[in-house]
Amino acid sequence: MIRLMRHILAPALLLLTALPLRAEVPIQEVTSPGGLTAWLVEEHSIPFTALEIRFAGGASLDEPGKRGATYLMTGLLEEGSGTGEAEMDSREFGRAVEGLAAQFSYDAHSDGLSVSARFLSENRDEAVALLRQSLVEPTFPEDAVERVKSQVLSIIRNDAKDPQKIASTNFAAQTYGNHPYATSIEGTEASVAPLTREDMIDAWRNVMVKDNNRVSIAAVGDITPEELGVLLDDLLGELPERGGPLPGQANLTLTPGVSITLYDTPQAQVIWGQEGLGMDDPDFFPAYILNQIIGGSGFDSRLMTEVRENRGLTYGIYSWLADRDYADVWMGSVASDNRRVSETIEVIRDEWARVAEEGVTAEELEQAKKYMTGAYPLRFDGNGTIARILVGMQHDDFPIDYPAGRNDRINAVTLEEINRVARERLHPDRLRFVVVGQPDGLDEVN
């Protein structure tokens, strides 16, 4: 697949793996002289820093009729930037970044536009100047717009042949009403083909802002609070303070039943879901553990046991809490032989109902807690990973001391509490199954 992000992996950086850090990382809040805030974890053992930035809204800020503009714009940030003698095309920019043994990447998603940077301490100023140029002074050359647009159109056409992507797209369309979540962030051929350079400028202005309520920043590595404050103002200080209006809450249009899209594939792709709950809900942690027991990672989940191990209906089946900024859905995914997909859906619905009615056991709860608390510190395994986690915490309005207390919140969940949440939050009669394939013995139910 053609990727819109160029990952410049210099050999020097590949050798600089940060020392593993525990979840109880010493996080400092830093405010720049210009008023930008960031979270910092100082780690001076290696002369290397990871910087993460997330601009809120992301692809959800696409203007009406311009779906895919933010995604396309993000792929153009490295394709031309700078002014006057400093102006660079994509090749010049790439060579300059590589020459500094730095790494930049840019990624658009439904709720944000993420920027990742990795650079050596000795090259920090030069690397930040290049990064600033791509964020503050993109030029969006006409030829680059057309070239990257053709890549996006190719992605869209390929996705139209991917059963899993078709299922995801159809599920979103049936779930999120007229919210941007209802459509793919890449857009459609009809929406992307007419996009112009002026649309890229508008998309950039809508997303790239320095408002503390709209941008989350984290740095991990060989940098002090004072140095980070100066860096932030140099990097982002010239961005506009206001962007496009953020989308409102999505009104879920998810209804119970089964939807089928006929497609010639040996295995049917299935996505199912019901209304979920967000991280700010008092029941989130019990639901989070409950999902681990029902269909989380590993081979010990209820669904994996019933659907794969006991009946051999699939190689893998998973469920998750899809907590987006403006909508919450409890989802699952499975692929099954067309001849047995009807049975697969029946087993999923029955297991959903059984957990709602009977709850889980004390042994299942203890096993899930042990896994989830043991695995959590392992996420903090390098500067870049830690920076991404910290930005995600800020974006979700978590307190700065969340990592230190997260496992305590997991361990505090009782069997009575999790089974109450199972009774109140699992709704087998409200599940919507979206199927792409040629399923035998399965009818649409609307």
mmCIF file of C-alpha atoms in Angstrom, residues 69-432:
data_model
loop_
_atom_site.group_PDB
_atom_site.id
_atom_site.type_symbol
_atom_site.label_atom_id
_atom_site.label_comp_id
_atom_site.label_asym_id
_atom_site.label_seq_id
_atom_site.Cartn_x
_atom_site.Cartn_y
_atom_site.Cartn_z
ATOM 1 C CA ALA A 69 -9.021 16.989 2.579
ATOM 2 C CA THR A 70 -7.283 16.659 5.957
ATOM 3 C CA TYR A 71 -5.939 13.220 5.097
ATOM 4 C CA LEU A 72 -4.550 14.507 1.807
ATOM 5 C CA MET A 73 -3.176 17.663 3.432
ATOM 6 C CA THR A 74 -1.334 15.585 6.042
ATOM 7 C CA GLY A 75 0.393 13.641 3.291
ATOM 8 C CA LEU A 76 1.613 16.915 1.777
ATOM 9 C CA LEU A 77 3.341 18.433 4.818
ATOM 10 C CA GLU A 78 6.709 17.044 3.702
ATOM 11 C CA GLU A 79 6.133 17.619 0.011
ATOM 12 C CA GLY A 80 7.102 21.288 -0.030
ATOM 13 C CA SER A 81 7.793 23.884 2.654
ATOM 14 C CA GLY A 82 9.688 26.993 3.535
ATOM 15 C CA THR A 83 9.955 30.436 1.971
ATOM 16 C CA GLY A 84 12.586 32.283 -0.008
ATOM 17 C CA GLU A 85 16.014 30.673 -0.035
ATOM 18 C CA ALA A 86 14.870 28.153 2.583
ATOM 19 C CA GLU A 87 12.128 26.731 0.336
ATOM 20 C CA MET A 88 12.474 22.983 -0.209
ATOM 21 C CA ASP A 89 10.745 20.372 -2.288
ATOM 22 C CA SER A 90 10.115 16.866 -0.955
ATOM 23 C CA ARG A 91 13.512 15.480 -1.975
ATOM 24 C CA GLU A 92 15.442 18.374 -0.481
ATOM 25 C CA PHE A 93 13.440 18.143 2.726
ATOM 26 C CA GLY A 94 13.959 14.405 2.968
ATOM 27 C CA ARG A 95 17.697 14.693 2.418
ATOM 28 C CA ALA A 96 17.957 17.417 5.051
ATOM 29 C CA VAL A 97 16.109 15.355 7.659
ATOM 30 C CA GLU A 98 18.118 12.250 6.865
ATOM 31 C CA GLY A 99 21.343 14.231 7.070
ATOM 32 C CA LEU A 100 20.484 15.144 10.666
ATOM 33 C CA ALA A 101 19.738 11.499 11.578
ATOM 34 C CA ALA A 102 16.229 12.656 12.490
ATOM 35 C CA GLN A 103 12.844 11.052 11.944
ATOM 36 C CA PHE A 104 9.506 12.784 11.324
ATOM 37 C CA SER A 105 6.085 11.282 10.646
ATOM 38 C CA TYR A 106 2.627 12.759 10.201
ATOM 39 C CA ASP A 107 -0.669 10.907 10.530
ATOM 40 C CA ALA A 108 -4.310 11.983 10.246
ATOM 41 C CA HIS A 109 -7.060 10.095 12.041
ATOM 42 C CA SER A 110 -10.676 10.688 13.015
ATOM 43 C CA ASP A 111 -9.962 12.643 16.202
ATOM 44 C CA GLY A 112 -6.576 14.196 15.586
ATOM 45 C CA LEU A 113 -3.568 14.919 13.454
ATOM 46 C CA SER A 114 -0.448 13.412 15.026
ATOM 47 C CA VAL A 115 3.121 14.535 14.481
ATOM 48 C CA SER A 116 6.043 12.438 15.707
ATOM 49 C CA ALA A 117 9.652 13.614 15.773
ATOM 50 C CA ARG A 118 12.853 11.934 16.907
ATOM 51 C CA PHE A 119 16.171 13.781 16.943
ATOM 52 C CA LEU A 120 19.650 13.755 18.462
ATOM 53 C CA SER A 121 20.552 16.362 21.039
ATOM 54 C CA GLU A 122 23.462 17.629 18.952
ATOM 55 C CA ASN A 123 21.108 18.298 16.020
ATOM 56 C CA ARG A 124 18.088 19.473 17.994
ATOM 57 C CA ASP A 125 17.967 23.064 16.753
ATOM 58 C CA GLU A 126 18.374 22.121 13.100
ATOM 59 C CA ALA A 127 15.830 19.300 13.352
ATOM 60 C CA VAL A 128 13.248 21.502 15.063
ATOM 61 C CA ALA A 129 13.751 24.187 12.414
ATOM 62 C CA LEU A 130 12.976 21.656 9.684
ATOM 63 C CA LEU A 131 9.968 20.320 11.560
ATOM 64 C CA ARG A 132 8.695 23.856 12.085
ATOM 65 C CA GLN A 133 9.055 24.542 8.383
ATOM 66 C CA SER A 134 6.805 21.586 7.529
ATOM 67 C CA LEU A 135 4.162 22.528 10.107
ATOM 68 C CA VAL A 136 4.136 26.327 9.844
ATOM 69 C CA GLU A 137 5.243 26.935 6.244
ATOM 70 C CA PRO A 138 3.891 24.145 4.028
ATOM 71 C CA THR A 139 3.627 25.283 0.421
ATOM 72 C CA PHE A 140 1.374 22.565 -1.041
ATOM 73 C CA PRO A 141 2.867 22.671 -4.563
ATOM 74 C CA GLU A 142 0.325 21.990 -7.299
ATOM 75 C CA ASP A 143 2.305 19.079 -8.737
ATOM 76 C CA ALA A 144 2.639 17.497 -5.292
ATOM 77 C CA VAL A 145 -1.089 17.898 -4.653
ATOM 78 C CA GLU A 146 -1.889 16.037 -7.864
ATOM 79 C CA ARG A 147 0.719 13.334 -7.254
ATOM 80 C CA VAL A 148 -0.303 12.585 -3.665
ATOM 81 C CA LYS A 149 -3.976 12.849 -4.626
ATOM 82 C CA SER A 150 -3.411 10.051 -7.152
ATOM 83 C CA GLN A 151 -1.923 7.944 -4.357
ATOM 84 C CA VAL A 152 -4.958 8.584 -2.166
ATOM 85 C CA LEU A 153 -7.321 7.672 -4.987
ATOM 86 C CA SER A 154 -5.403 4.431 -5.426
ATOM 87 C CA ILE A 155 -5.836 3.692 -1.706
ATOM 88 C CA ILE A 156 -9.565 4.383 -1.970
ATOM 89 C CA ARG A 157 -9.920 2.037 -4.941
ATOM 90 C CA ASN A 158 -7.959 -0.704 -3.175
ATOM 91 C CA ASP A 159 -10.053 -0.302 -0.013
ATOM 92 C CA ALA A 160 -13.184 -0.780 -2.105
ATOM 93 C CA LYS A 161 -11.928 -4.331 -2.821
ATOM 94 C CA ASP A 162 -10.979 -5.179 0.784
ATOM 95 C CA PRO A 163 -13.802 -7.055 2.584
ATOM 96 C CA GLN A 164 -12.609 -5.954 6.014
ATOM 97 C CA LYS A 165 -12.449 -2.310 4.961
ATOM 98 C CA ILE A 166 -15.878 -2.599 3.340
ATOM 99 C CA ALA A 167 -17.300 -3.999 6.574
ATOM 100 C CA SER A 168 -15.741 -1.178 8.617
ATOM 101 C CA THR A 169 -17.063 1.452 6.230
ATOM 102 C CA ASN A 170 -20.555 -0.037 6.220
ATOM 103 C CA PHE A 171 -20.617 -0.331 10.008
ATOM 104 C CA ALA A 172 -19.571 3.308 10.400
ATOM 105 C CA ALA A 173 -22.239 4.448 7.947
ATOM 106 C CA GLN A 174 -24.918 2.639 9.939
ATOM 107 C CA THR A 175 -23.629 3.826 13.315
ATOM 108 C CA TYR A 176 -22.702 7.503 13.226
ATOM 109 C CA GLY A 177 -25.498 9.170 11.286
ATOM 110 C CA ASN A 178 -24.393 12.404 9.606
ATOM 111 C CA HIS A 179 -21.269 12.780 11.763
ATOM 112 C CA PRO A 180 -17.843 12.728 10.037
ATOM 113 C CA TYR A 181 -17.213 9.366 11.759
ATOM 114 C CA ALA A 182 -19.769 7.865 9.358
ATOM 115 C CA THR A 183 -17.398 8.169 6.393
ATOM 116 C CA SER A 184 -13.804 7.158 5.729
ATOM 117 C CA ILE A 185 -11.124 9.722 6.559
ATOM 118 C CA GLU A 186 -9.578 9.115 3.120
ATOM 119 C CA GLY A 187 -12.772 10.322 1.486
ATOM 120 C CA THR A 188 -14.275 8.910 -1.699
ATOM 121 C CA GLU A 189 -13.197 9.189 -5.307
ATOM 122 C CA ALA A 190 -15.958 11.757 -5.821
ATOM 123 C CA SER A 191 -14.882 13.910 -2.857
ATOM 124 C CA VAL A 192 -11.098 13.670 -3.335
ATOM 125 C CA ALA A 193 -10.762 14.109 -7.098
ATOM 126 C CA PRO A 194 -11.882 17.795 -7.106
ATOM 127 C CA LEU A 195 -9.699 18.844 -4.138
ATOM 128 C CA THR A 196 -7.380 21.753 -4.895
ATOM 129 C CA ARG A 197 -4.365 23.459 -3.389
ATOM 130 C CA GLU A 198 -6.715 26.030 -1.848
ATOM 131 C CA ASP A 199 -8.573 23.196 -0.106
ATOM 132 C CA MET A 200 -5.247 22.047 1.375
ATOM 133 C CA ILE A 201 -4.596 25.522 2.769
ATOM 134 C CA ASP A 202 -8.076 25.592 4.296
ATOM 135 C CA ALA A 203 -7.608 22.142 5.843
ATOM 136 C CA TRP A 204 -4.240 23.202 7.275
ATOM 137 C CA ARG A 205 -5.766 26.339 8.818
ATOM 138 C CA ASN A 206 -8.628 24.333 10.318
ATOM 139 C CA VAL A 207 -6.394 21.815 12.093
ATOM 140 C CA MET A 208 -2.956 23.285 12.817
ATOM 141 C CA VAL A 209 -3.457 25.675 15.724
ATOM 142 C CA LYS A 210 -1.559 26.499 18.914
ATOM 143 C CA ASP A 211 -4.569 26.748 21.230
ATOM 144 C CA ASN A 212 -3.824 24.711 24.390
ATOM 145 C CA ASN A 213 -7.367 23.346 24.194
ATOM 146 C CA ARG A 214 -6.644 22.026 20.703
ATOM 147 C CA VAL A 215 -3.054 20.770 20.832
ATOM 148 C CA SER A 216 -1.439 18.186 23.129
ATOM 149 C CA ILE A 217 2.360 17.960 23.393
ATOM 150 C CA ALA A 218 4.762 15.562 25.090
ATOM 151 C CA ALA A 219 8.533 15.195 25.065
ATOM 152 C CA VAL A 220 10.655 12.369 26.450
ATOM 153 C CA GLY A 221 14.418 12.326 26.508
ATOM 154 C CA ASP A 222 17.499 14.496 26.742
ATOM 155 C CA ILE A 223 15.910 17.908 27.192
ATOM 156 C CA THR A 224 15.254 20.177 30.182
ATOM 157 C CA PRO A 225 12.020 22.043 30.944
ATOM 158 C CA GLU A 226 13.641 25.338 30.003
ATOM 159 C CA GLU A 227 14.924 23.971 26.703
ATOM 160 C CA LEU A 228 11.547 22.436 25.918
ATOM 161 C CA GLY A 229 9.752 25.724 26.572
ATOM 162 C CA VAL A 230 11.947 27.579 24.086
ATOM 163 C CA LEU A 231 11.608 24.722 21.583
ATOM 164 C CA LEU A 232 7.804 24.835 21.721
ATOM 165 C CA ASP A 233 7.613 28.553 21.013
ATOM 166 C CA ASP A 234 10.112 28.238 18.166
ATOM 167 C CA LEU A 235 8.225 25.276 16.716
ATOM 168 C CA LEU A 236 4.576 26.261 17.087
ATOM 169 C CA GLY A 237 4.531 29.896 18.108
ATOM 170 C CA GLU A 238 3.635 31.194 14.653
ATOM 171 C CA LEU A 239 0.659 28.891 14.113
ATOM 172 C CA PRO A 240 -2.793 30.501 14.242
ATOM 173 C CA GLU A 241 -4.596 30.408 17.577
ATOM 174 C CA ARG A 242 -7.986 29.390 16.200
ATOM 175 C CA GLY A 243 -9.026 26.666 13.796
ATOM 176 C CA GLY A 244 -12.166 25.204 12.342
ATOM 177 C CA PRO A 245 -15.066 24.376 14.689
ATOM 178 C CA LEU A 246 -14.833 20.975 16.323
ATOM 179 C CA PRO A 247 -17.640 18.546 15.493
ATOM 180 C CA GLY A 248 -20.397 17.971 18.001
ATOM 181 C CA GLN A 249 -21.370 14.718 19.657
ATOM 182 C CA ALA A 250 -22.474 12.000 17.244
ATOM 183 C CA ASN A 251 -26.045 10.787 17.543
ATOM 184 C CA LEU A 252 -25.726 7.023 17.232
ATOM 185 C CA THR A 253 -28.007 5.535 14.589
ATOM 186 C CA LEU A 254 -27.031 1.966 15.433
ATOM 187 C CA THR A 255 -30.041 -0.378 15.383
ATOM 188 C CA PRO A 256 -30.253 -4.125 16.109
ATOM 189 C CA GLY A 257 -30.160 -6.587 13.253
ATOM 190 C CA VAL A 258 -27.993 -8.006 10.471
ATOM 191 C CA SER A 259 -26.795 -6.219 7.319
ATOM 192 C CA ILE A 260 -25.240 -8.159 4.439
ATOM 193 C CA THR A 261 -23.082 -6.901 1.583
ATOM 194 C CA LEU A 262 -22.550 -9.657 -0.969
ATOM 195 C CA TYR A 263 -18.903 -10.004 -1.939
ATOM 196 C CA ASP A 264 -16.960 -12.847 -3.521
ATOM 197 C CA THR A 265 -14.663 -13.934 -0.706
ATOM 198 C CA PRO A 266 -14.226 -17.359 0.955
ATOM 199 C CA GLN A 267 -14.492 -15.911 4.453
ATOM 200 C CA ALA A 268 -17.162 -13.480 5.509
ATOM 201 C CA GLN A 269 -15.961 -10.436 7.437
ATOM 202 C CA VAL A 270 -18.169 -9.487 10.362
ATOM 203 C CA ILE A 271 -18.184 -6.381 12.530
ATOM 204 C CA TRP A 272 -20.716 -6.025 15.293
ATOM 205 C CA GLY A 273 -21.481 -3.479 17.949
ATOM 206 C CA GLN A 274 -23.794 -1.738 20.349
ATOM 207 C CA GLU A 275 -23.661 1.544 22.237
ATOM 208 C CA GLY A 276 -20.601 1.786 24.487
ATOM 209 C CA LEU A 277 -19.207 4.089 27.128
ATOM 210 C CA GLY A 278 -16.358 6.551 27.344
ATOM 211 C CA MET A 279 -13.397 6.910 29.661
ATOM 212 C CA ASP A 280 -15.181 9.632 31.620
ATOM 213 C CA ASP A 281 -18.008 7.232 32.538
ATOM 214 C CA PRO A 282 -17.889 5.933 36.155
ATOM 215 C CA ASP A 283 -18.415 2.422 34.791
ATOM 216 C CA PHE A 284 -15.541 2.574 32.335
ATOM 217 C CA PHE A 285 -12.981 0.570 34.310
ATOM 218 C CA PRO A 286 -15.367 -2.281 35.128
ATOM 219 C CA ALA A 287 -16.423 -2.315 31.457
ATOM 220 C CA TYR A 288 -12.780 -2.224 30.367
ATOM 221 C CA ILE A 289 -12.008 -5.314 32.430
ATOM 222 C CA LEU A 290 -15.266 -6.949 31.343
ATOM 223 C CA ASN A 291 -14.297 -6.508 27.704
ATOM 224 C CA GLN A 292 -10.941 -8.153 28.397
ATOM 225 C CA ILE A 293 -12.805 -11.179 29.701
ATOM 226 C CA ILE A 294 -15.333 -11.246 26.848
ATOM 227 C CA GLY A 295 -13.136 -10.623 23.833
ATOM 228 C CA GLY A 296 -9.902 -8.852 24.702
ATOM 229 C CA SER A 297 -6.425 -9.877 23.607
ATOM 230 C CA GLY A 298 -5.151 -13.402 24.145
ATOM 231 C CA PHE A 299 -6.663 -16.862 23.836
ATOM 232 C CA ASP A 300 -8.491 -16.976 27.172
ATOM 233 C CA SER A 301 -11.397 -14.676 26.362
ATOM 234 C CA ARG A 302 -14.952 -16.024 26.371
ATOM 235 C CA LEU A 303 -15.428 -15.405 22.658
ATOM 236 C CA MET A 304 -12.099 -16.936 21.676
ATOM 237 C CA THR A 305 -12.917 -20.018 23.731
ATOM 238 C CA GLU A 306 -16.461 -20.439 22.433
ATOM 239 C CA VAL A 307 -16.017 -19.411 18.809
ATOM 240 C CA ARG A 308 -12.518 -20.657 18.054
ATOM 241 C CA GLU A 309 -11.523 -23.333 20.536
ATOM 242 C CA ASN A 310 -14.835 -25.095 21.096
ATOM 243 C CA ARG A 311 -16.314 -24.791 17.600
ATOM 244 C CA GLY A 312 -13.469 -23.975 15.225
ATOM 245 C CA LEU A 313 -15.421 -21.186 13.567
ATOM 246 C CA THR A 314 -12.540 -18.703 13.230
ATOM 247 C CA TYR A 315 -8.837 -18.154 13.732
ATOM 248 C CA GLY A 316 -9.416 -15.050 15.819
ATOM 249 C CA ILE A 317 -12.187 -12.967 17.346
ATOM 250 C CA TYR A 318 -11.900 -9.750 19.337
ATOM 251 C CA SER A 319 -14.010 -7.083 20.992
ATOM 252 C CA TRP A 320 -13.077 -3.610 22.182
ATOM 253 C CA LEU A 321 -14.437 -0.379 23.590
ATOM 254 C CA ALA A 322 -14.224 2.165 20.781
ATOM 255 C CA ASP A 323 -13.975 5.360 22.826
ATOM 256 C CA ARG A 324 -13.876 8.241 20.354
ATOM 257 C CA ASP A 325 -14.006 11.908 21.223
ATOM 258 C CA TYR A 326 -17.628 12.259 20.133
ATOM 259 C CA ALA A 327 -19.083 8.730 20.226
ATOM 260 C CA ASP A 328 -18.704 5.512 22.218
ATOM 261 C CA VAL A 329 -19.386 2.073 20.759
ATOM 262 C CA TRP A 330 -18.706 -1.453 22.069
ATOM 263 C CA MET A 331 -17.468 -3.342 19.008
ATOM 264 C CA GLY A 332 -16.180 -6.696 17.836
ATOM 265 C CA SER A 333 -14.702 -8.291 14.733
ATOM 266 C CA VAL A 334 -14.430 -11.805 13.335
ATOM 267 C CA ALA A 335 -13.868 -13.593 10.023
ATOM 268 C CA SER A 336 -15.591 -16.920 9.435
ATOM 269 C CA ASP A 337 -16.262 -19.365 6.613
ATOM 270 C CA ASN A 338 -19.325 -18.345 4.633
ATOM 271 C CA ARG A 339 -20.892 -21.723 5.374
ATOM 272 C CA ARG A 340 -20.663 -21.166 9.127
ATOM 273 C CA VAL A 341 -20.908 -17.429 9.621
ATOM 274 C CA SER A 342 -24.570 -17.719 10.640
ATOM 275 C CA GLU A 343 -23.525 -20.061 13.453
ATOM 276 C CA THR A 344 -20.707 -17.691 14.407
ATOM 277 C CA ILE A 345 -23.108 -14.789 14.832
ATOM 278 C CA GLU A 346 -25.463 -16.945 16.875
ATOM 279 C CA VAL A 347 -22.656 -17.960 19.245
ATOM 280 C CA ILE A 348 -21.523 -14.336 19.660
ATOM 281 C CA ARG A 349 -25.029 -13.177 20.486
ATOM 282 C CA ASP A 350 -25.560 -16.089 22.908
ATOM 283 C CA GLU A 351 -22.282 -15.408 24.706
ATOM 284 C CA TRP A 352 -23.077 -11.692 24.948
ATOM 285 C CA ALA A 353 -26.403 -12.669 26.546
ATOM 286 C CA ARG A 354 -24.848 -15.249 28.872
ATOM 287 C CA VAL A 355 -22.366 -12.769 30.298
ATOM 288 C CA ALA A 356 -25.119 -10.173 30.725
ATOM 289 C CA GLU A 357 -27.322 -12.662 32.578
ATOM 290 C CA GLU A 358 -24.774 -14.676 34.572
ATOM 291 C CA GLY A 359 -21.826 -12.320 34.878
ATOM 292 C CA VAL A 360 -18.229 -13.468 35.139
ATOM 293 C CA THR A 361 -16.458 -15.530 37.763
ATOM 294 C CA ALA A 362 -14.063 -14.399 40.470
ATOM 295 C CA GLU A 363 -11.348 -16.434 38.768
ATOM 296 C CA GLU A 364 -11.918 -14.659 35.429
ATOM 297 C CA LEU A 365 -11.814 -11.271 37.131
ATOM 298 C CA GLU A 366 -8.593 -12.077 38.961
ATOM 299 C CA GLN A 367 -6.945 -13.412 35.799
ATOM 300 C CA ALA A 368 -7.952 -10.314 33.826
ATOM 301 C CA LYS A 369 -6.648 -7.983 36.533
ATOM 302 C CA LYS A 370 -3.356 -9.834 36.681
ATOM 303 C CA TYR A 371 -2.885 -9.603 32.923
ATOM 304 C CA MET A 372 -3.944 -5.966 32.618
ATOM 305 C CA THR A 373 -1.858 -4.678 35.519
ATOM 306 C CA GLY A 374 1.169 -6.731 34.502
ATOM 307 C CA ALA A 375 1.036 -5.681 30.868
ATOM 308 C CA TYR A 376 0.577 -1.962 31.537
ATOM 309 C CA PRO A 377 4.155 -1.086 32.579
ATOM 310 C CA LEU A 378 5.444 -2.908 29.505
ATOM 311 C CA ARG A 379 3.853 -0.241 27.324
ATOM 312 C CA PHE A 380 6.390 2.275 28.643
ATOM 313 C CA ASP A 381 9.254 0.710 26.713
ATOM 314 C CA GLY A 382 10.920 3.650 24.990
ATOM 315 C CA ASN A 383 10.983 7.396 24.578
ATOM 316 C CA GLY A 384 8.701 7.479 21.548
ATOM 317 C CA THR A 385 6.141 5.117 23.038
ATOM 318 C CA ILE A 386 6.038 7.041 26.303
ATOM 319 C CA ALA A 387 5.595 10.348 24.476
ATOM 320 C CA ARG A 388 2.646 8.909 22.514
ATOM 321 C CA ILE A 389 1.047 7.656 25.732
ATOM 322 C CA LEU A 390 1.432 11.048 27.408
ATOM 323 C CA VAL A 391 -0.125 12.870 24.459
ATOM 324 C CA GLY A 392 -3.027 10.430 24.507
ATOM 325 C CA MET A 393 -3.513 11.062 28.222
ATOM 326 C CA GLN A 394 -3.630 14.820 27.677
ATOM 327 C CA HIS A 395 -5.995 14.470 24.744
ATOM 328 C CA ASP A 396 -8.353 12.398 26.920
ATOM 329 C CA ASP A 397 -8.085 14.840 29.859
ATOM 330 C CA PHE A 398 -6.395 12.340 32.164
ATOM 331 C CA PRO A 399 -4.570 13.733 35.216
ATOM 332 C CA ILE A 400 -0.794 13.927 35.019
ATOM 333 C CA ASP A 401 -0.449 11.271 37.738
ATOM 334 C CA TYR A 402 -2.719 8.777 35.951
ATOM 335 C CA PRO A 403 0.025 6.173 35.191
ATOM 336 C CA ALA A 404 0.895 5.835 38.876
ATOM 337 C CA GLY A 405 -2.709 5.152 39.902
ATOM 338 C CA ARG A 406 -4.058 3.299 36.866
ATOM 339 C CA ASN A 407 -3.376 -0.215 38.176
ATOM 340 C CA ASP A 408 -4.918 0.662 41.539
ATOM 341 C CA ARG A 409 -8.123 1.584 39.719
ATOM 342 C CA ILE A 410 -8.069 -1.766 37.916
ATOM 343 C CA ASN A 411 -7.501 -3.676 41.149
ATOM 344 C CA ALA A 412 -10.263 -1.777 42.952
ATOM 345 C CA VAL A 413 -12.991 -3.186 40.679
ATOM 346 C CA THR A 414 -15.056 -5.785 42.526
ATOM 347 C CA LEU A 415 -16.893 -8.851 41.227
ATOM 348 C CA GLU A 416 -20.198 -7.318 42.245
ATOM 349 C CA GLU A 417 -19.386 -4.128 40.359
ATOM 350 C CA ILE A 418 -18.291 -5.804 37.139
ATOM 351 C CA ASN A 419 -21.339 -8.065 37.079
ATOM 352 C CA ARG A 420 -23.630 -5.091 37.624
ATOM 353 C CA VAL A 421 -22.020 -3.417 34.625
ATOM 354 C CA ALA A 422 -22.491 -6.618 32.621
ATOM 355 C CA ARG A 423 -26.212 -6.623 33.422
ATOM 356 C CA GLU A 424 -26.691 -2.933 32.715
ATOM 357 C CA ARG A 425 -24.347 -2.336 29.775
ATOM 358 C CA LEU A 426 -24.395 -5.484 27.636
ATOM 359 C CA HIS A 427 -27.397 -5.577 25.291
ATOM 360 C CA PRO A 428 -27.495 -8.687 23.081
ATOM 361 C CA ASP A 429 -30.880 -7.604 21.729
ATOM 362 C CA ARG A 430 -29.341 -4.358 20.420
ATOM 363 C CA LEU A 431 -26.366 -5.818 18.561
ATOM 364 C CA ARG A 432 -25.934 -4.847 14.925
#
